[in-house]
Coordinates of C-alpha atoms in Angstrom, one line a residue:
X1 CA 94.2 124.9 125.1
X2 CA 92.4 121.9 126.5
X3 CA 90.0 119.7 124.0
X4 CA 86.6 119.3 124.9
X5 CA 85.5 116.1 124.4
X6 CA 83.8 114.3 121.5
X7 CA 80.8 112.9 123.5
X8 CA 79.6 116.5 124.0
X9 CA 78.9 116.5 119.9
X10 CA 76.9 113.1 120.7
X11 CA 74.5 114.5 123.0
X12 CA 73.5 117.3 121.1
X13 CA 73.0 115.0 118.2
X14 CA 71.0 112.5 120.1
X15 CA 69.2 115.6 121.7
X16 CA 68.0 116.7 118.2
X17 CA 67.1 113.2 116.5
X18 CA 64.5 113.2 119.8
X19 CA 63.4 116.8 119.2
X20 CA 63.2 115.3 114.9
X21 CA 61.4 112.6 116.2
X22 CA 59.2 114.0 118.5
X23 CA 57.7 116.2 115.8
X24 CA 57.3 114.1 113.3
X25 CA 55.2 111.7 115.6
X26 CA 53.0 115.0 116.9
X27 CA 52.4 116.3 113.0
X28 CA 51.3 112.6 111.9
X29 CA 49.5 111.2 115.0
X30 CA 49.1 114.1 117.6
X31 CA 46.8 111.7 120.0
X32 CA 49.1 109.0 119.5
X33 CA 52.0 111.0 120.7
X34 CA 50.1 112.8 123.6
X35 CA 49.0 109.8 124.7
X36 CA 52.4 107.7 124.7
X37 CA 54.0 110.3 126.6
X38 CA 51.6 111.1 129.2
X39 CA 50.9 107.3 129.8
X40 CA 50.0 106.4 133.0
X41 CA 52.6 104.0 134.0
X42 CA 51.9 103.2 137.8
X43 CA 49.9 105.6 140.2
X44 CA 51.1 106.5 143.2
X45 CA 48.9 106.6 145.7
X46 CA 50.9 108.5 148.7
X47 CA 49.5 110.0 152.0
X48 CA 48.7 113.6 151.9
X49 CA 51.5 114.9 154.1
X50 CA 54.0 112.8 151.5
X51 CA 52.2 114.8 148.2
X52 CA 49.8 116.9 148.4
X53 CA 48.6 115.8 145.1
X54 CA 48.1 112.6 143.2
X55 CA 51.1 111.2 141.3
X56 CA 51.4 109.1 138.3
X57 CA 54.6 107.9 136.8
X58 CA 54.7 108.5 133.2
X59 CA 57.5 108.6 130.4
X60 CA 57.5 112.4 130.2
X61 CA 57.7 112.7 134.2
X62 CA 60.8 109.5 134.4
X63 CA 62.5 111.1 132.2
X64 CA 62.3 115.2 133.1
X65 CA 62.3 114.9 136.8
X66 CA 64.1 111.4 136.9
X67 CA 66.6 110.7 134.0
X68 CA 68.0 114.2 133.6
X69 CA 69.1 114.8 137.0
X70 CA 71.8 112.6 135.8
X71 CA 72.8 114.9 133.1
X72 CA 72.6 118.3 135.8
X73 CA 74.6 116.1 137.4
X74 CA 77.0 116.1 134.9
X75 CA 76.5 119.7 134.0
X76 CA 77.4 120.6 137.9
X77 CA 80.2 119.0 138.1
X78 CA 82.0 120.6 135.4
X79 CA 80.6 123.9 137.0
X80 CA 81.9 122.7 140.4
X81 CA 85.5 122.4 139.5
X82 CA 85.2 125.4 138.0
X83 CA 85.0 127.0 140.7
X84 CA 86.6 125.1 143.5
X85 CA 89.8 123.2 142.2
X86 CA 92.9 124.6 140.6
X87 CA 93.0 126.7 137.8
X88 CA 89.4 126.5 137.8
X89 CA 88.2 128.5 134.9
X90 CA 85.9 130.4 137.5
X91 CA 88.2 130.5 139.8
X92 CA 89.4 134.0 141.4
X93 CA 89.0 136.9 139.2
X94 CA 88.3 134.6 136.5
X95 CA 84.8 134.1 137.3
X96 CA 84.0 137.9 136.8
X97 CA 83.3 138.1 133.2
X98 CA 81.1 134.8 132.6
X99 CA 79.4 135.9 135.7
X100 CA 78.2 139.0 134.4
X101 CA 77.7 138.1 130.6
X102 CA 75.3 135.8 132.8
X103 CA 74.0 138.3 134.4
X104 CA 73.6 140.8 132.2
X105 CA 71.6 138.1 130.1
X106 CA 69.3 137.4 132.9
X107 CA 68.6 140.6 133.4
X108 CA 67.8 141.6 129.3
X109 CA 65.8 138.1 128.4
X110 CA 63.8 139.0 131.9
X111 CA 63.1 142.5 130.9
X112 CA 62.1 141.9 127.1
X113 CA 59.8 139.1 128.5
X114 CA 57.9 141.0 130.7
X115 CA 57.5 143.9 128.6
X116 CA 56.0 141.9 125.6
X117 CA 54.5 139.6 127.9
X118 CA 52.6 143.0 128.9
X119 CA 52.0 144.4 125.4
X120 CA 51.0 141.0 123.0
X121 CA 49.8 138.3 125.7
X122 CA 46.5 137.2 124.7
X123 CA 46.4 133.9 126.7
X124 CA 43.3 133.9 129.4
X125 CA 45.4 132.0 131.9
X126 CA 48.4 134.5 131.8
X127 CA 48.8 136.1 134.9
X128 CA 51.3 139.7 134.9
X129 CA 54.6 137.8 134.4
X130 CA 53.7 134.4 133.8
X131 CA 56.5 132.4 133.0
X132 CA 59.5 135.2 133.2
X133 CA 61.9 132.7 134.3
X134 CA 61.4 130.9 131.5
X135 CA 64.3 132.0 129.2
X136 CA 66.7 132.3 132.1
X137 CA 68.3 128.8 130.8
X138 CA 70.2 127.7 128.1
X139 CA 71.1 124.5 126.0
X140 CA 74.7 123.4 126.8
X141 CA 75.1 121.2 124.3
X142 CA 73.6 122.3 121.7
X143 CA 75.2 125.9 122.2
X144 CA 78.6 123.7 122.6
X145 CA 77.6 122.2 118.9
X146 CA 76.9 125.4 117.1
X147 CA 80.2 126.8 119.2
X148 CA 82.3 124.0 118.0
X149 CA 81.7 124.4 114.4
X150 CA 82.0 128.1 114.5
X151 CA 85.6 128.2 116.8
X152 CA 86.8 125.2 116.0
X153 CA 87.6 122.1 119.0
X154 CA 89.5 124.0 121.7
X155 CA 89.0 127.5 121.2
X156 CA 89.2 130.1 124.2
X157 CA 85.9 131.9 123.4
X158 CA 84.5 128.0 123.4
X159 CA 85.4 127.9 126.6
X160 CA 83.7 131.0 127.6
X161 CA 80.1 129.8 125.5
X162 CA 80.5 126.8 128.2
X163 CA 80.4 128.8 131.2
X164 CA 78.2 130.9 130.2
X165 CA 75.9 128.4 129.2
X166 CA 76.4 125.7 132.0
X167 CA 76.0 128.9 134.3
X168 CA 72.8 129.6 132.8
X169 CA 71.4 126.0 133.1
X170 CA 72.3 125.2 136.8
X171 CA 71.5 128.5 138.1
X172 CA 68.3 129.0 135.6
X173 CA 66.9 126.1 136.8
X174 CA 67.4 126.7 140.8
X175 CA 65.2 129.9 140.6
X176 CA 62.6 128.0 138.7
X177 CA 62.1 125.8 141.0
X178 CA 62.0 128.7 143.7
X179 CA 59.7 130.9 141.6
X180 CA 57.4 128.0 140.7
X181 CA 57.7 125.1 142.7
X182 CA 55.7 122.0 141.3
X183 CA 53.6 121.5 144.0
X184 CA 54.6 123.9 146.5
X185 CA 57.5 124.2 148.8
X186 CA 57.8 122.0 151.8
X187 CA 61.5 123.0 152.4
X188 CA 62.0 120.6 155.3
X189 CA 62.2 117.6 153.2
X190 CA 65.4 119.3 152.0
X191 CA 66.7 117.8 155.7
X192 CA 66.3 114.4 154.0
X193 CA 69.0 115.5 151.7
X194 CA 71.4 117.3 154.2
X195 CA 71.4 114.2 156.1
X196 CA 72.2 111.9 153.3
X197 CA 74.7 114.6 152.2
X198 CA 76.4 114.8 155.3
X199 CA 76.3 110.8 156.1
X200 CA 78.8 110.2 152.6
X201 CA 80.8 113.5 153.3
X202 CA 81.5 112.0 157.0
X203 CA 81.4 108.3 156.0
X204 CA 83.5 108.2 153.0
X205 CA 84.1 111.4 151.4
X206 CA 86.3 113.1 153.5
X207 CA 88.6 110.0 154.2
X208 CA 89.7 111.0 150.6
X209 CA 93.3 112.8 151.7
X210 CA 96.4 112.3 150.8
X211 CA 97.8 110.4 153.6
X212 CA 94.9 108.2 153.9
X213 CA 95.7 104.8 154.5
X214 CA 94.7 102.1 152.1
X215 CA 91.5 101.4 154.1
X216 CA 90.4 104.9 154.3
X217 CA 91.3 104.7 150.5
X218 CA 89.5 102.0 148.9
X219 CA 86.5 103.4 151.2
X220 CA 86.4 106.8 149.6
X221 CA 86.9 105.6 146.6
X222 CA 84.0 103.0 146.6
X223 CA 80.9 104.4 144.2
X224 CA 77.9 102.6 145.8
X225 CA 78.1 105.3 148.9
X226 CA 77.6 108.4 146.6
X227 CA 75.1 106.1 144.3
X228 CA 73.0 105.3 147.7
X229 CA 73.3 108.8 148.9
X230 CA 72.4 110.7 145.6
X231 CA 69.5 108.6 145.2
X232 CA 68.2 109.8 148.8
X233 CA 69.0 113.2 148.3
X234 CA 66.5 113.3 144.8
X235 CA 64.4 112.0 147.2
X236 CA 64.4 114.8 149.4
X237 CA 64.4 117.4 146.6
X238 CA 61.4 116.3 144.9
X239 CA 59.8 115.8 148.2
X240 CA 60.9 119.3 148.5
X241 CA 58.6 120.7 145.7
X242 CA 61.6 121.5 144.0
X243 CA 62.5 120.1 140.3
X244 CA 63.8 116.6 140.5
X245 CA 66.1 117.6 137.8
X246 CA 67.8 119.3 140.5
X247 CA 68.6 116.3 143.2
X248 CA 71.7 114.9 142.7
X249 CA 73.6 118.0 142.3
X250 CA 74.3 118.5 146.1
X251 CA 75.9 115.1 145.7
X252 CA 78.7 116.4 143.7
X253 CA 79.7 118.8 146.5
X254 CA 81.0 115.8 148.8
X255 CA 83.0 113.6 146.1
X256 CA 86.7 113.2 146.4
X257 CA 87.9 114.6 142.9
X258 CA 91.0 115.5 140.7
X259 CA 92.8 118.6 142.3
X260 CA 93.1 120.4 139.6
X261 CA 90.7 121.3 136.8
X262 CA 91.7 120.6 132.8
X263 CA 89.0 122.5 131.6
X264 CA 84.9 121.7 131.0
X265 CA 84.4 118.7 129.5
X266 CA 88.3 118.1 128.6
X267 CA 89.1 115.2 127.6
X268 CA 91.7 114.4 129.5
X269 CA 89.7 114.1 132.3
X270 CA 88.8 110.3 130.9
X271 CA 92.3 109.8 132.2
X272 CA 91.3 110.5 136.0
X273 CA 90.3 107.9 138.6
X274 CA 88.9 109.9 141.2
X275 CA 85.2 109.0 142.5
X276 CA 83.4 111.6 140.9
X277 CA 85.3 111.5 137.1
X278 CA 84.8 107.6 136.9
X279 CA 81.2 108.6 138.0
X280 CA 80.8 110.9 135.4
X281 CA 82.3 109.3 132.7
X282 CA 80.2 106.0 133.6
X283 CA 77.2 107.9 132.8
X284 CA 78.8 109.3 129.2
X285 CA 77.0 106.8 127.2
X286 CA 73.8 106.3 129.0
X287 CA 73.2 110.3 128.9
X288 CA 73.3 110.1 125.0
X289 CA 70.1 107.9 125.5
X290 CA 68.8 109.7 128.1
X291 CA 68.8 112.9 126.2
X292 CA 67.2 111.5 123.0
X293 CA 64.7 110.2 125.4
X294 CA 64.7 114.0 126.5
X295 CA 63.5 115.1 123.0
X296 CA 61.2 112.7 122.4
X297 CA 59.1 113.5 125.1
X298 CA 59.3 117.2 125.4
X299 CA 60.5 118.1 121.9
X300 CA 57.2 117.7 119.9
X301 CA 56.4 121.0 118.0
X302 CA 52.9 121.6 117.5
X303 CA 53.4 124.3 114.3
X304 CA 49.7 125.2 114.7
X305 CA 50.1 126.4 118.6
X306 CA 52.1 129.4 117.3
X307 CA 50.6 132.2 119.6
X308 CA 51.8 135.6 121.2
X309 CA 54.0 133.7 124.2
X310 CA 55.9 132.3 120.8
X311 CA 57.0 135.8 120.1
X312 CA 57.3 136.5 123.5
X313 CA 60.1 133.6 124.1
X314 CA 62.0 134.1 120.8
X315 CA 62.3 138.2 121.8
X316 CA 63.2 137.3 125.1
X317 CA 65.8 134.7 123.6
X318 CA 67.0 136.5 120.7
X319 CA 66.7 140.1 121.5
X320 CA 66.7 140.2 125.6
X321 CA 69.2 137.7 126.0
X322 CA 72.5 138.4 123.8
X323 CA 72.0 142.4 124.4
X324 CA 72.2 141.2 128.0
X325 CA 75.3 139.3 127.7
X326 CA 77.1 141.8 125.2
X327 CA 76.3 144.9 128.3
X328 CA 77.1 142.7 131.1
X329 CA 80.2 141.5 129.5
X330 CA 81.6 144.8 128.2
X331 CA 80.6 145.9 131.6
X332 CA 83.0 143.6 133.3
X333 CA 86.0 143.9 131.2
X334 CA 85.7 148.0 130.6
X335 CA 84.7 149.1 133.7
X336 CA 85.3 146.5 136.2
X337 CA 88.7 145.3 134.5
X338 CA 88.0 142.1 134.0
X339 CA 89.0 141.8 130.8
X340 CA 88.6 138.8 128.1
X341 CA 89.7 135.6 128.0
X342 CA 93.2 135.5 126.8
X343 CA 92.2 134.5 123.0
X344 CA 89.3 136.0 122.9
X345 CA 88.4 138.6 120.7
X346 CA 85.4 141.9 120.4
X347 CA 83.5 140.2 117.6
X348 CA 83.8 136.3 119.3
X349 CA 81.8 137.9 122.0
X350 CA 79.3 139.1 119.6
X351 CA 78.9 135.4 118.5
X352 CA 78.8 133.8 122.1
X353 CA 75.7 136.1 122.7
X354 CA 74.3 135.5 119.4
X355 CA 74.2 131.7 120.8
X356 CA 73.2 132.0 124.3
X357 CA 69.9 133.1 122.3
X358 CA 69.4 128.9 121.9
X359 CA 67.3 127.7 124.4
X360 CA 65.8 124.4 125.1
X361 CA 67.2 121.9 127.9
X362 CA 66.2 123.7 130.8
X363 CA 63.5 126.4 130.1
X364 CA 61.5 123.0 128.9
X365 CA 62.5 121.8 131.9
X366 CA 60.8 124.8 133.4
X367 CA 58.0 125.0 131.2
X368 CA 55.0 122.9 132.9
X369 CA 55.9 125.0 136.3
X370 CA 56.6 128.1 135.0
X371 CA 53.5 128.2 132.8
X372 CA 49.5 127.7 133.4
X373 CA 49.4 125.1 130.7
X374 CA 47.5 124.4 127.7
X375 CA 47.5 126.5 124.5
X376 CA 50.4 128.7 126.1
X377 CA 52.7 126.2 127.4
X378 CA 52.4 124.6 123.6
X379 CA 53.0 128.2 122.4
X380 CA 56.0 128.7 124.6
X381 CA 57.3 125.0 123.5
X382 CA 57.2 126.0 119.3
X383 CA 59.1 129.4 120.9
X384 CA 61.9 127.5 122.5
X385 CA 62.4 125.1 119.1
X386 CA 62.0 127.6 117.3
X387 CA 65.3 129.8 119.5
X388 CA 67.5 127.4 118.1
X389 CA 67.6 128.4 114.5
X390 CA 69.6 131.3 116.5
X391 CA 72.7 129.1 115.6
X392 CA 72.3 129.6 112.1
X393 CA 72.2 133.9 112.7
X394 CA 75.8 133.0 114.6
X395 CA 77.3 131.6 111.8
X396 CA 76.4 134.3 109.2
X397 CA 77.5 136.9 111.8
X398 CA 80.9 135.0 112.5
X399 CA 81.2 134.6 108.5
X400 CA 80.6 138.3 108.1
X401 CA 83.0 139.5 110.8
X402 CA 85.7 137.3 109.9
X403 CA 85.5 139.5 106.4
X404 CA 85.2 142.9 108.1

């Protein structure tokens, strides 16, 4: 079995020393904190046709819509050779069982949500459903983390956690940005991304064969193309009213890459040289900042904001969710034949739901469009710091199932 690499670990330890830090500034200097991260940096003072509404750069906005498209970036390619090269670990009838462990997860946080959302919410701005897709997402790397010390560096059902949870994040945040667009939809600056798609795909992706000749070579193998054309196709998806966190990902469908997949996040992949690995591994250390940066602007926990939409997201998270996964997979591999990963056992699956209950990344992500604002959003926020302690319920049911 592949090994995942060591810089996963990093992130999610640069992830929580933001979310550490982040609270420790709210609970000593709440206006100080508020007011750093909500600083008015530059105002943008576009036409109306452009936006609709004023913008203002701040840290909070740089980073969420800005900085972390580099890490879905990052996520989506992993997800991409999943799925499209060579013993991709979606690939073919593969793909069945992390699909519907998704699914099924979807479909149980979605349900619980709504049904306490119905019976507890308190919150004047809540409308019937506010928020649902909020616990549609996951936290890859700090699932990976808990994972890792539970299986162990290479273990088949770590693999699974991955897809699951990568699954979760891409896909979790695309219907967000459906659901709840920031600003509205205005779909046909999405044509500002096809064309800048379609110019590197023609220009210099495609030239990437194997009887290319050396010009056609060095061409597709030049970065500042894909660099030039991701940066216009963020353009278009924030113009879009979709998340920006979402606008470099069509980029990865046009890169020449390896032709065959080692496995998410293996590290033998730092041994590749096609466009799209040497991308992705030049943005390995920067995404450690990026993601501490991540925390320390949205990772603040307000302990006083606890409020019904707190128990709302930690049912959803811990109840909805792994019941979800646990039906959807048992589903696939009893009655759709499917069948587990090869390594995999009954009671690992128990533990990989268990996780999947952690949720920060992307439902944070999510949270100022999915949510009116104000005393729920904050209530929602403690919820989702408060999901990860779900790692510590995965290793006491590991411990007791390894002694059954």
């Amino acid at each position: 079995m592949y090994r995942v690499s060591p810089f996963v670990r990093h992130f999610g330890l640069a992830l929580l020393a933001g979310i550490g830090m982040a609270t420790l500034w709210l609970t000593l200097s709440a206006s100080s904190y508020y007011d750093a991260v909500e600083w008015r940096l530059v105002e943008l003072p576009l036409p109306e046709w452009l936006a609709p509404f004023p913008l203002a750069l701040t840290p909070v906005a740089i980073v969420s819509e800005g900085l972390m498209a580099l890490f879905l970036f990052f996520v989506g390619k992993e997800l991409w050779e999943a799925v499209r090269l060579k013993r991709g670990a979606l690939s073919g009838r593969r793909g069945g069982l992390p699909l519907a462990a998704m699914l099924g997860g979807w479909i149980g946080a979605v349900l619980v949500w709504l049904i306490c959302g119905a019976l507890f919410e308190t919150a004047v701005e809540a409308g019937t459903g506010a928020g649902w897709p909020l616990p549609l997402g996951s936290d890859v790397v700090l699932c990976y983390l808990v994972g890792r010390m539970i299986f162990g560096n290479g273990h088949p059902a770590l693999h699974l956690l991955l897809l699951i949870t990568i699954a979760n994040d891409i896909f979790g945040l695309i219907v967000v940005g459906l659901a709840y667009p920031a600003s509205g939809l205005r779909l046909i600056w999405l044509g500002l991304t096809v064309v800048a798609i379609a110019a590197v795909w023609f220009g210099f992706g495609r030239l990437a064969r194997a009887n290319a000749s050396e010009r056609d070579h060095r061409r597709a193998f030049a970065l500042w193309p894909y660099v030039l054309g991701g940066g216009v196709s963020w353009l278009g998806v924030v113009l879009a009213g979709l998340p920006g966190a979402l606008g470099l990902l069509p980029l990865v469908l046009v890169m020449p890459h390896a032709d065959r997949a080692f496995g998410l996040f293996a590290e033998a992949e730092e041994f590749l040289h096609d466009p799209l690995n040497r991308l992705a591994h030049l943005l390995v250390k920067p995404l450690a900042v990026v993601l501490f940066l991540f925390g320390l602007t949205q990772g603040g926990v307000d302990f006083l904001a606890f409020g019904p939409t707190t128990g709302t997201v930690l049912a959803a998270l811990w109840l909805g969710k792994p019941a979800g996964v646990l039906l959807g997979a048992w589903g696939a591999a009893r009655l759709l034949g499917f069948g587990l990963p090869q390594g995999v056992r009954p009671g690992d699956l128990v533990v990989i739901a268990v996780i999947c209950g952690m949720g920060f990344t992307v439902p944070v992500l999510a949270l100022d469009s999915a949510l009116p604002g104000g005393s729920m959003a904050e209530a929602a926020r403690m919820g989702l710091v408060l999901s990860l302690l779900a790692g510590f319920a995965a290793f006491v049911i590991a411990r007791f199932l390894r002694r059954a």
